[in-house]
Amino acid sequence: MSKINTQLVEESPQYKKLLGMFLRQRRKIRSMQKSFAEIECAVIHKCDRYREFVIGECEFYRGKYEMRCRNQRE
């Protein structure tokens, strides 16, 4: 197998685009992990107003990941 010139790969537009997408996804995952840990703590310890906190966190991440009800009219 031939050696790949890493400098050429790192300068390619496709590499930069994929790297940017990777870094954004990694930040999202870390944010969601933090929120999940906070929700878990609130539910386990039943902190003050934990229900409102959990609902708020869930609403924050709601959107394209939300499952649609099959019986719901659009």
Short mmCIF file of C-alpha atoms in Angstrom, two decimals:
data_model
loop_
_atom_site.label_atom_id
_atom_site.label_comp_id
_atom_site.label_asym_id
_atom_site.label_seq_id
_atom_site.Cartn_x
_atom_site.Cartn_y
_atom_site.Cartn_z
CA MET A 1 0.00 0.00 0.00
CA SER A 2 1.23 3.47 -0.80
CA LYS A 3 1.77 6.11 1.84
CA ILE A 4 -0.80 8.88 2.04
CA ASN A 5 0.50 12.41 2.14
CA THR A 6 -1.24 13.67 5.29
CA GLN A 7 -0.64 17.31 4.43
CA LEU A 8 -2.61 16.96 1.19
CA VAL A 9 -5.45 15.12 2.94
CA GLU A 10 -5.72 17.72 5.72
CA GLU A 11 -5.86 20.57 3.20
CA SER A 12 -8.63 19.05 1.11
CA PRO A 13 -12.05 20.78 1.33
CA GLN A 14 -13.83 17.47 1.97
CA TYR A 15 -11.58 16.74 4.96
CA LYS A 16 -12.24 20.18 6.44
CA LYS A 17 -15.99 19.78 5.94
CA LEU A 18 -16.03 16.34 7.59
CA LEU A 19 -13.85 17.55 10.45
CA GLY A 20 -16.22 20.46 11.09
CA MET A 21 -19.23 18.13 11.09
CA PHE A 22 -17.43 15.76 13.47
CA LEU A 23 -16.58 18.52 15.93
CA ARG A 24 -20.16 19.88 15.91
CA GLN A 25 -21.57 16.39 16.54
CA ARG A 26 -19.08 15.81 19.36
CA ARG A 27 -20.15 19.07 21.04
CA LYS A 28 -23.83 18.09 20.71
CA ILE A 29 -23.16 14.67 22.21
CA ARG A 30 -21.31 16.17 25.17
CA SER A 31 -24.13 18.63 25.76
CA MET A 32 -26.73 15.87 25.63
CA GLN A 33 -24.67 13.69 27.99
CA LYS A 34 -24.52 16.56 30.47
CA SER A 35 -28.27 17.11 30.23
CA PHE A 36 -28.94 13.40 30.65
CA ALA A 37 -26.81 13.32 33.80
CA GLU A 38 -28.68 16.33 35.20
CA ILE A 39 -32.05 14.71 34.43
CA GLU A 40 -30.93 11.45 36.02
CA CYS A 41 -29.82 13.28 39.18
CA ALA A 42 -33.06 15.26 39.37
CA VAL A 43 -35.21 12.15 39.01
CA ILE A 44 -33.22 10.00 41.43
CA HIS A 45 -32.92 12.63 44.16
CA LYS A 46 -36.33 14.25 43.47
CA CYS A 47 -34.91 17.74 43.71
CA ASP A 48 -37.18 20.78 44.02
CA ARG A 49 -39.25 21.26 40.87
CA TYR A 50 -37.57 18.28 39.20
CA ARG A 51 -40.57 17.65 36.96
CA GLU A 52 -40.37 21.12 35.46
CA PHE A 53 -36.61 20.72 35.01
CA VAL A 54 -36.96 17.39 33.19
CA ILE A 55 -39.71 18.70 30.93
CA GLY A 56 -37.62 21.77 30.12
CA GLU A 57 -34.57 19.72 29.20
CA CYS A 58 -36.64 17.38 27.05
CA GLU A 59 -38.29 20.31 25.25
CA PHE A 60 -34.86 21.78 24.53
CA TYR A 61 -33.80 18.71 22.52
CA ARG A 62 -37.19 18.12 20.96
CA GLY A 63 -37.52 18.57 17.24
CA LYS A 64 -36.31 16.38 14.43
CA TYR A 65 -35.61 13.56 16.91
CA GLU A 66 -39.19 13.57 18.15
CA MET A 67 -41.26 10.56 17.17
CA ARG A 68 -44.46 11.40 15.35
CA CYS A 69 -47.73 9.83 16.34
CA ARG A 70 -49.19 7.85 13.44
CA ASN A 71 -52.73 8.87 14.37
CA GLN A 72 -51.90 12.58 14.56
CA ARG A 73 -53.33 14.80 11.83
CA GLU A 74 -50.85 17.06 10.09
#
